[in-house]
Tab-separated table of N, CA and C in Angstrom:
chain	number	residue	atom	x	y	z
P	1	MET	N	-2.875	-10.191	-4.032
P	1	MET	CA	-3.376	-11.510	-3.813
P	1	MET	C	-4.122	-11.490	-2.485
P	2	LEU	N	-5.283	-12.070	-2.442
P	2	LEU	CA	-6.073	-12.172	-1.217
P	2	LEU	C	-6.082	-13.636	-0.819
P	3	VAL	N	-5.485	-13.956	0.308
P	3	VAL	CA	-5.427	-15.335	0.774
P	3	VAL	C	-5.900	-15.390	2.211
P	4	GLY	N	-6.389	-16.536	2.608
P	4	GLY	CA	-6.856	-16.667	3.981
P	4	GLY	C	-7.195	-18.098	4.306
P	5	GLY	N	-7.443	-18.327	5.554
P	5	GLY	CA	-7.827	-19.650	6.006
P	5	GLY	C	-7.846	-19.682	7.516
P	6	GLY	N	-8.708	-20.517	8.072
P	6	GLY	CA	-8.805	-20.578	9.527
P	6	GLY	C	-9.343	-19.280	10.077
P	7	ASP	N	-8.487	-18.506	10.716
P	7	ASP	CA	-8.942	-17.235	11.287
P	7	ASP	C	-8.070	-16.066	10.833
P	8	TRP	N	-7.477	-16.149	9.638
P	8	TRP	CA	-6.633	-15.060	9.148
P	8	TRP	C	-6.906	-14.781	7.676
P	9	VAL	N	-6.575	-13.595	7.261
P	9	VAL	CA	-6.683	-13.200	5.856
P	9	VAL	C	-5.544	-12.228	5.559
P	10	SER	N	-4.976	-12.321	4.367
P	10	SER	CA	-3.904	-11.425	3.947
P	10	SER	C	-4.217	-10.876	2.569
P	11	ALA	N	-3.966	-9.598	2.379
P	11	ALA	CA	-4.076	-8.961	1.069
P	11	ALA	C	-2.675	-8.508	0.690
P	12	ILE	N	-2.182	-8.984	-0.455
P	12	ILE	CA	-0.823	-8.666	-0.897
P	12	ILE	C	-0.920	-8.018	-2.271
P	13	VAL	N	-0.339	-6.828	-2.417
P	13	VAL	CA	-0.403	-6.074	-3.669
P	13	VAL	C	0.988	-6.006	-4.280
P	14	ASP	N	1.098	-6.395	-5.548
P	14	ASP	CA	2.351	-6.365	-6.309
P	14	ASP	C	3.473	-7.139	-5.627
P	15	GLY	N	3.137	-8.054	-4.747
P	15	GLY	CA	4.149	-8.828	-4.054
P	15	GLY	C	4.994	-8.018	-3.090
P	16	ILE	N	4.602	-6.768	-2.834
P	16	ILE	CA	5.398	-5.868	-1.997
P	16	ILE	C	4.631	-5.445	-0.759
P	17	TYR	N	3.455	-4.870	-0.952
P	17	TYR	CA	2.691	-4.297	0.151
P	17	TYR	C	1.693	-5.326	0.654
P	18	ALA	N	1.690	-5.576	1.938
P	18	ALA	CA	0.798	-6.592	2.494
P	18	ALA	C	0.108	-6.078	3.747
P	19	GLU	N	-1.132	-6.463	3.895
P	19	GLU	CA	-1.893	-6.222	5.122
P	19	GLU	C	-2.386	-7.580	5.598
P	20	HIS	N	-2.227	-7.855	6.860
P	20	HIS	CA	-2.644	-9.128	7.433
P	20	HIS	C	-3.630	-8.853	8.565
P	21	GLY	N	-4.617	-9.716	8.688
P	21	GLY	CA	-5.593	-9.533	9.753
P	21	GLY	C	-6.146	-10.858	10.232
P	22	ASN	N	-6.780	-10.808	11.374
P	22	ASN	CA	-7.407	-11.985	11.963
P	22	ASN	C	-8.896	-11.748	12.079
P	23	THR	N	-9.654	-12.830	12.041
P	23	THR	CA	-11.095	-12.740	12.205
P	23	THR	C	-11.465	-13.220	13.602
P	24	ALA	N	-12.679	-12.901	14.028
P	24	ALA	CA	-13.134	-13.292	15.365
P	24	ALA	C	-13.271	-14.806	15.488
P	25	GLY	N	-13.553	-15.477	14.401
P	25	GLY	CA	-13.680	-16.930	14.399
P	25	GLY	C	-13.135	-17.481	13.099
P	26	SER	N	-13.181	-18.797	12.951
P	26	SER	CA	-12.640	-19.385	11.726
P	26	SER	C	-13.652	-19.251	10.587
P	27	PHE	N	-13.152	-19.316	9.354
P	27	PHE	CA	-14.006	-19.227	8.177
P	27	PHE	C	-13.456	-20.128	7.084
P	28	LYS	N	-14.332	-20.508	6.157
P	28	LYS	CA	-13.921	-21.321	5.018
P	28	LYS	C	-14.080	-20.570	3.714
P	29	HIS	N	-14.903	-19.538	3.688
P	29	HIS	CA	-15.061	-18.734	2.480
P	29	HIS	C	-15.487	-17.327	2.871
P	30	LEU	N	-15.309	-16.413	1.947
P	30	LEU	CA	-15.746	-15.036	2.164
P	30	LEU	C	-17.175	-14.916	1.676
P	31	ALA	N	-18.081	-14.554	2.548
P	31	ALA	CA	-19.499	-14.456	2.203
P	31	ALA	C	-19.801	-13.072	1.647
P	32	ARG	N	-19.175	-12.743	0.538
P	32	ARG	CA	-19.396	-11.455	-0.119
P	32	ARG	C	-19.707	-11.730	-1.582
P	33	ASP	N	-20.559	-10.919	-2.151
P	33	ASP	CA	-20.846	-11.086	-3.563
P	33	ASP	C	-19.962	-10.188	-4.421
P	34	ARG	N	-19.123	-9.373	-3.788
P	34	ARG	CA	-18.306	-8.436	-4.545
P	34	ARG	C	-16.977	-8.203	-3.827
P	35	LEU	N	-15.903	-8.179	-4.577
P	35	LEU	CA	-14.587	-7.818	-4.066
P	35	LEU	C	-14.183	-6.529	-4.764
P	36	LEU	N	-13.979	-5.478	-3.987
P	36	LEU	CA	-13.604	-4.187	-4.555
P	36	LEU	C	-12.099	-4.000	-4.443
P	37	VAL	N	-11.477	-3.578	-5.517
P	37	VAL	CA	-10.044	-3.301	-5.533
P	37	VAL	C	-9.869	-1.832	-5.861
P	38	GLY	N	-9.221	-1.103	-4.995
P	38	GLY	CA	-8.943	0.308	-5.259
P	38	GLY	C	-9.997	1.257	-4.733
P	39	GLY	N	-11.054	0.762	-4.127
P	39	GLY	CA	-12.090	1.631	-3.580
P	39	GLY	C	-13.459	1.239	-4.091
P	40	GLY	N	-14.334	2.212	-4.203
P	40	GLY	CA	-15.689	1.959	-4.666
P	40	GLY	C	-16.357	3.257	-5.064
P	41	ALA	N	-17.610	3.172	-5.505
P	41	ALA	CA	-18.331	4.364	-5.946
P	41	ALA	C	-18.423	5.398	-4.833
P	42	ASP	N	-18.649	4.952	-3.604
P	42	ASP	CA	-18.681	5.847	-2.446
P	42	ASP	C	-17.780	5.231	-1.381
P	43	ALA	N	-16.473	5.474	-1.503
P	43	ALA	CA	-15.480	4.817	-0.644
P	43	ALA	C	-15.737	5.058	0.835
P	44	ARG	N	-16.251	6.215	1.201
P	44	ARG	CA	-16.467	6.524	2.615
P	44	ARG	C	-17.562	5.657	3.237
P	45	SER	N	-18.456	5.119	2.407
P	45	SER	CA	-19.534	4.296	2.946
P	45	SER	C	-19.157	2.815	3.031
P	46	LEU	N	-17.987	2.433	2.532
P	46	LEU	CA	-17.583	1.033	2.565
P	46	LEU	C	-17.298	0.598	3.993
P	47	LEU	N	-17.803	-0.557	4.364
P	47	LEU	CA	-17.586	-1.101	5.695
P	47	LEU	C	-16.091	-1.313	5.922
P	48	GLY	N	-15.562	-0.745	6.975
P	48	GLY	CA	-14.147	-0.897	7.292
P	48	GLY	C	-13.239	0.092	6.601
P	49	ALA	N	-13.776	1.008	5.800
P	49	ALA	CA	-12.932	1.949	5.055
P	49	ALA	C	-12.267	2.976	5.960
P	50	LYS	N	-12.879	3.330	7.078
P	50	LYS	CA	-12.305	4.253	8.055
P	50	LYS	C	-11.798	5.543	7.419
P	51	GLY	N	-12.564	6.118	6.522
P	51	GLY	CA	-12.195	7.405	5.935
P	51	GLY	C	-11.132	7.330	4.865
P	52	ILE	N	-10.807	6.146	4.382
P	52	ILE	CA	-9.790	6.000	3.342
P	52	ILE	C	-10.404	6.360	1.996
P	53	ASN	N	-9.693	7.149	1.226
P	53	ASN	CA	-10.155	7.516	-0.112
P	53	ASN	C	-9.802	6.418	-1.108
P	54	ASN	N	-10.398	6.485	-2.302
P	54	ASN	CA	-10.074	5.530	-3.353
P	54	ASN	C	-8.603	5.634	-3.731
P	55	PHE	N	-8.043	4.533	-4.179
P	55	PHE	CA	-6.641	4.441	-4.569
P	55	PHE	C	-6.386	5.239	-5.839
P	56	VAL	N	-5.286	5.961	-5.871
P	56	VAL	CA	-4.819	6.641	-7.077
P	56	VAL	C	-3.384	6.199	-7.272
P	57	GLY	N	-3.076	5.564	-8.375
P	57	GLY	CA	-1.726	5.070	-8.616
P	57	GLY	C	-1.769	3.896	-9.569
P	58	CYS	N	-0.757	3.074	-9.518
P	58	CYS	CA	-0.639	1.966	-10.455
P	58	CYS	C	-0.534	0.643	-9.706
P	59	LEU	N	-1.337	-0.314	-10.092
P	59	LEU	CA	-1.240	-1.684	-9.596
P	59	LEU	C	-0.859	-2.552	-10.784
P	60	ARG	N	0.168	-3.343	-10.646
P	60	ARG	CA	0.620	-4.183	-11.756
P	60	ARG	C	-0.041	-5.563	-11.746
P	61	LYS	N	-0.332	-6.093	-10.573
P	61	LYS	CA	-0.898	-7.436	-10.500
P	61	LYS	C	-1.758	-7.548	-9.255
P	62	VAL	N	-3.002	-7.964	-9.428
P	62	VAL	CA	-3.909	-8.193	-8.305
P	62	VAL	C	-4.535	-9.565	-8.527
P	63	GLU	N	-4.264	-10.497	-7.622
P	63	GLU	CA	-4.787	-11.853	-7.733
P	63	GLU	C	-5.744	-12.146	-6.593
P	64	PHE	N	-6.766	-12.906	-6.902
P	64	PHE	CA	-7.678	-13.426	-5.889
P	64	PHE	C	-7.442	-14.930	-5.849
P	65	VAL	N	-7.095	-15.449	-4.683
P	65	VAL	CA	-6.835	-16.874	-4.526
P	65	VAL	C	-7.751	-17.400	-3.434
P	66	ALA	N	-8.536	-18.410	-3.756
P	66	ALA	CA	-9.422	-19.042	-2.780
P	66	ALA	C	-9.450	-20.532	-3.084
P	67	GLY	N	-8.762	-21.299	-2.280
P	67	GLY	CA	-8.703	-22.737	-2.524
P	67	GLY	C	-8.052	-23.024	-3.862
P	68	MET	N	-8.782	-23.700	-4.739
P	68	MET	CA	-8.265	-24.042	-6.064
P	68	MET	C	-8.481	-22.921	-7.081
P	69	LEU	N	-9.280	-21.916	-6.737
P	69	LEU	CA	-9.573	-20.815	-7.655
P	69	LEU	C	-8.486	-19.752	-7.568
P	70	LYS	N	-7.975	-19.351	-8.715
P	70	LYS	CA	-6.996	-18.266	-8.785
P	70	LYS	C	-7.410	-17.371	-9.947
P	71	MET	N	-7.652	-16.088	-9.655
P	71	MET	CA	-8.127	-15.164	-10.686
P	71	MET	C	-7.273	-13.906	-10.669
P	72	GLU	N	-6.719	-13.546	-11.817
P	72	GLU	CA	-5.949	-12.315	-11.960
P	72	GLU	C	-6.963	-11.215	-12.266
P	73	LEU	N	-7.249	-10.355	-11.289
P	73	LEU	CA	-8.371	-9.423	-11.379
P	73	LEU	C	-8.181	-8.318	-12.409
P	74	ILE	N	-6.977	-7.801	-12.571
P	74	ILE	CA	-6.764	-6.735	-13.555
P	74	ILE	C	-6.996	-7.269	-14.961
P	75	GLU	N	-6.442	-8.438	-15.260
P	75	GLU	CA	-6.631	-9.035	-16.586
P	75	GLU	C	-8.100	-9.390	-16.807
P	76	ALA	N	-8.784	-9.872	-15.780
P	76	ALA	CA	-10.204	-10.208	-15.909
P	76	ALA	C	-11.030	-8.968	-16.238
P	77	ALA	N	-10.746	-7.848	-15.571
P	77	ALA	CA	-11.481	-6.609	-15.847
P	77	ALA	C	-11.153	-6.079	-17.237
P	78	ARG	N	-9.880	-6.165	-17.640
P	78	ARG	CA	-9.468	-5.679	-18.964
P	78	ARG	C	-10.155	-6.471	-20.076
P	79	SER	N	-10.250	-7.781	-19.914
P	79	SER	CA	-10.807	-8.632	-20.965
P	79	SER	C	-12.327	-8.744	-20.901
P	80	GLY	N	-12.943	-8.173	-19.861
P	80	GLY	CA	-14.395	-8.241	-19.743
P	80	GLY	C	-14.889	-9.608	-19.305
P	81	ALA	N	-14.089	-10.341	-18.565
P	81	ALA	CA	-14.469	-11.672	-18.093
P	81	ALA	C	-15.716	-11.590	-17.219
P	82	ALA	N	-16.502	-12.654	-17.239
P	82	ALA	CA	-17.721	-12.705	-16.435
P	82	ALA	C	-17.381	-12.505	-14.965
P	83	GLY	N	-18.141	-11.647	-14.310
P	83	GLY	CA	-17.947	-11.401	-12.892
P	83	GLY	C	-16.942	-10.319	-12.569
P	84	ALA	N	-16.261	-9.773	-13.563
P	84	ALA	CA	-15.270	-8.713	-13.325
P	84	ALA	C	-15.711	-7.455	-14.061
P	85	ALA	N	-15.529	-6.314	-13.436
P	85	ALA	CA	-15.910	-5.048	-14.064
P	85	ALA	C	-14.990	-3.943	-13.569
P	86	ALA	N	-14.853	-2.909	-14.373
P	86	ALA	CA	-14.041	-1.745	-14.001
P	86	ALA	C	-14.925	-0.509	-14.072
P	87	TRP	N	-14.817	0.362	-13.075
P	87	TRP	CA	-15.565	1.611	-13.050
P	87	TRP	C	-14.589	2.772	-13.005
P	88	GLY	N	-14.986	3.883	-13.551
P	88	GLY	CA	-14.157	5.085	-13.489
P	88	GLY	C	-13.145	5.133	-14.614
P	89	LYS	N	-12.243	6.095	-14.510
P	89	LYS	CA	-11.225	6.304	-15.539
P	89	LYS	C	-9.994	5.469	-15.205
P	90	MET	N	-9.657	4.524	-16.077
P	90	MET	CA	-8.510	3.647	-15.859
P	90	MET	C	-7.744	3.452	-17.142
P	91	ASP	N	-6.441	3.337	-17.023
P	91	ASP	CA	-5.575	2.894	-18.109
P	91	ASP	C	-5.043	1.540	-17.673
P	92	PHE	N	-5.136	0.555	-18.549
P	92	PHE	CA	-4.678	-0.778	-18.169
P	92	PHE	C	-3.198	-0.960	-18.495
P	93	HIS	N	-2.393	-0.043	-18.029
P	93	HIS	CA	-0.937	-0.150	-18.095
P	93	HIS	C	-0.351	0.808	-17.065
P	94	CYS	N	0.862	0.542	-16.652
P	94	CYS	CA	1.569	1.423	-15.724
P	94	CYS	C	2.637	2.156	-16.513
P	95	ARG	N	2.638	3.445	-16.411
P	95	ARG	CA	3.689	4.201	-17.103
P	95	ARG	C	4.939	4.187	-16.239
P	96	GLU	N	6.058	4.244	-16.890
P	96	GLU	CA	7.324	4.283	-16.157
P	96	GLU	C	7.452	5.630	-15.470
P	97	PRO	N	7.908	5.646	-14.240
P	97	PRO	CA	8.009	6.917	-13.515
P	97	PRO	C	9.100	7.814	-14.084
P	98	LYS	N	8.857	9.108	-14.019
P	98	LYS	CA	9.855	10.106	-14.397
P	98	LYS	C	10.596	10.518	-13.133
P	99	ALA	N	11.745	11.141	-13.319
P	99	ALA	CA	12.524	11.587	-12.163
P	99	ALA	C	11.741	12.582	-11.316
P	100	SER	N	10.817	13.315	-11.945
P	100	SER	CA	10.054	14.321	-11.207
P	100	SER	C	8.805	13.750	-10.547
P	101	ASP	N	8.517	12.459	-10.779
P	101	ASP	CA	7.326	11.857	-10.188
P	101	ASP	C	7.503	11.687	-8.685
P	102	PRO	N	6.405	11.808	-7.941
P	102	PRO	CA	6.480	11.560	-6.497
P	102	PRO	C	6.744	10.083	-6.238
P	103	ILE	N	7.028	9.768	-5.016
P	103	ILE	CA	7.347	8.393	-4.634
P	103	ILE	C	6.317	7.902	-3.628
P	104	THR	N	6.047	6.614	-3.641
P	104	THR	CA	5.127	6.015	-2.686
P	104	THR	C	5.927	5.177	-1.700
P	105	PHE	N	5.728	5.433	-0.422
P	105	PHE	CA	6.362	4.640	0.618
P	105	PHE	C	5.401	3.520	0.976
P	106	THR	N	5.826	2.267	0.837
P	106	THR	CA	4.912	1.142	0.982
P	106	THR	C	5.026	0.400	2.303
P	107	THR	N	6.019	0.714	3.114
P	107	THR	CA	6.125	0.097	4.430
P	107	THR	C	6.434	1.165	5.459
P	108	ARG	N	6.201	0.848	6.716
P	108	ARG	CA	6.433	1.830	7.775
P	108	ARG	C	7.903	2.175	7.946
P	109	ASP	N	8.799	1.298	7.508
P	109	ASP	CA	10.222	1.602	7.657
P	109	ASP	C	10.841	2.172	6.380
P	110	SER	N	10.032	2.440	5.360
P	110	SER	CA	10.548	3.054	4.136
P	110	SER	C	10.933	4.496	4.398
P	111	HIS	N	12.020	4.919	3.792
P	111	HIS	CA	12.454	6.305	3.947
P	111	HIS	C	13.489	6.643	2.881
P	112	LEU	N	13.735	7.907	2.698
P	112	LEU	CA	14.783	8.388	1.810
P	112	LEU	C	15.872	9.018	2.647
P	113	SER	N	17.068	8.988	2.125
P	113	SER	CA	18.153	9.719	2.761
P	113	SER	C	19.096	10.187	1.661
P	114	ASP	N	19.973	11.107	1.988
P	114	ASP	CA	20.904	11.637	0.998
P	114	ASP	C	22.333	11.370	1.435
P	115	GLN	N	23.312	11.707	0.597
P	115	GLN	CA	24.707	11.460	0.937
P	115	GLN	C	25.389	12.689	1.505
P	116	ILE	N	24.647	13.648	1.906
P	116	ILE	CA	25.221	14.857	2.476
P	116	ILE	C	25.446	14.632	3.962
P	117	SER	N	26.656	14.858	4.398
P	117	SER	CA	26.946	14.806	5.831
P	117	SER	C	26.957	16.225	6.355
P	118	PHE	N	26.346	16.415	7.486
P	118	PHE	CA	26.335	17.753	8.058
P	118	PHE	C	26.367	17.650	9.568
P	119	VAL	N	26.801	18.706	10.186
P	119	VAL	CA	26.871	18.772	11.640
P	119	VAL	C	26.020	19.938	12.088
P	120	ILE	N	25.159	19.676	13.053
P	120	ILE	CA	24.352	20.737	13.646
P	120	ILE	C	24.878	20.923	15.056
P	121	GLN	N	25.286	22.119	15.369
P	121	GLN	CA	25.773	22.393	16.713
P	121	GLN	C	24.930	23.488	17.323
P	122	GLY	N	24.643	23.319	18.576
P	122	GLY	CA	23.884	24.344	19.276
P	122	GLY	C	24.461	24.547	20.655
P	123	HIS	N	24.448	25.746	21.111
P	123	HIS	CA	24.940	26.057	22.450
P	123	HIS	C	23.935	26.977	23.114
P	124	SER	N	23.728	26.763	24.372
P	124	SER	CA	22.855	27.648	25.132
P	124	SER	C	23.698	28.752	25.751
P	125	PHE	N	23.172	29.934	25.765
P	125	PHE	CA	23.879	31.056	26.362
P	125	PHE	C	23.464	31.263	27.811
P	126	ARG	N	22.636	30.376	28.330
P	126	ARG	CA	22.239	30.474	29.735
P	126	ARG	C	23.376	29.958	30.598
P	127	TYR	N	23.562	30.569	31.728
P	127	TYR	CA	24.642	30.193	32.647
P	127	TYR	C	24.476	28.742	33.098
P	128	ALA	N	25.549	27.987	33.062
P	128	ALA	CA	25.594	26.588	33.512
P	128	ALA	C	24.633	25.697	32.734
P	129	SER	N	24.389	26.029	31.488
P	129	SER	CA	23.503	25.224	30.662
P	129	SER	C	24.186	24.981	29.321
P	130	TYR	N	24.080	23.787	28.782
P	130	TYR	CA	24.758	23.447	27.544
P	130	TYR	C	23.887	22.489	26.740
P	131	ILE	N	23.781	22.738	25.448
P	131	ILE	CA	23.088	21.814	24.545
P	131	ILE	C	24.175	21.078	23.774
P	132	PRO	N	24.262	19.785	23.880
P	132	PRO	CA	25.344	19.058	23.210
P	132	PRO	C	25.252	19.160	21.691
P	133	SER	N	26.384	18.948	21.016
P	133	SER	CA	26.418	18.943	19.553
P	133	SER	C	25.687	17.713	19.034
P	134	ILE	N	25.085	17.872	17.883
P	134	ILE	CA	24.375	16.775	17.236
P	134	ILE	C	25.023	16.564	15.883
P	135	GLU	N	25.427	15.352	15.582
P	135	GLU	CA	26.000	15.059	14.278
P	135	GLU	C	25.089	14.058	13.597
P	136	ASP	N	24.727	14.352	12.368
P	136	ASP	CA	23.765	13.527	11.655
P	136	ASP	C	24.339	13.183	10.287
P	137	HIS	N	24.449	11.910	9.962
P	137	HIS	CA	24.961	11.477	8.661
P	137	HIS	C	23.841	10.758	7.926
P	138	HIS	N	23.664	11.075	6.652
P	138	HIS	CA	22.642	10.451	5.815
P	138	HIS	C	23.315	9.824	4.603
P	139	THR	N	22.753	8.737	4.106
P	139	THR	CA	23.281	8.097	2.915
P	139	THR	C	22.131	7.744	1.989
P	140	LEU	N	22.282	8.029	0.702
P	140	LEU	CA	21.270	7.698	-0.293
P	140	LEU	C	21.639	6.370	-0.922
P	141	ASP	N	20.746	5.418	-0.830
P	141	ASP	CA	20.963	4.127	-1.470
P	141	ASP	C	20.258	4.148	-2.806
P	142	ALA	N	20.978	4.443	-3.859
P	142	ALA	CA	20.368	4.577	-5.186
P	142	ALA	C	20.535	3.306	-5.977
């Protein structure tokens, strides 16, 4: 979902991943003739892309909200609605992940851990020098 007003704009994907930003001044509408989702034909040339490659993965819901207008972009592209188009190779469904599939971390504090407890101990053999023991416990929240 792309929302904004005054001097801020937020892009929210699948209700989970969000990016928020501020503009130099206030605005009432986005003066763009095109909204790209997932990249573009030449992603490196997109203004503000900063070397980001096109998205590879699954998006379940992408909404554009501006005032009273609300448009579900994936459904619009799938149905061929006026003003919406899809480029490249796409499947309009998300497959369920397999146990062997990689994982995507969507926030800076996302991480994995396991239920193995272990102790790492180290000692220095230098005279009058000691490296303290380190104990590290991990837990997997499945």
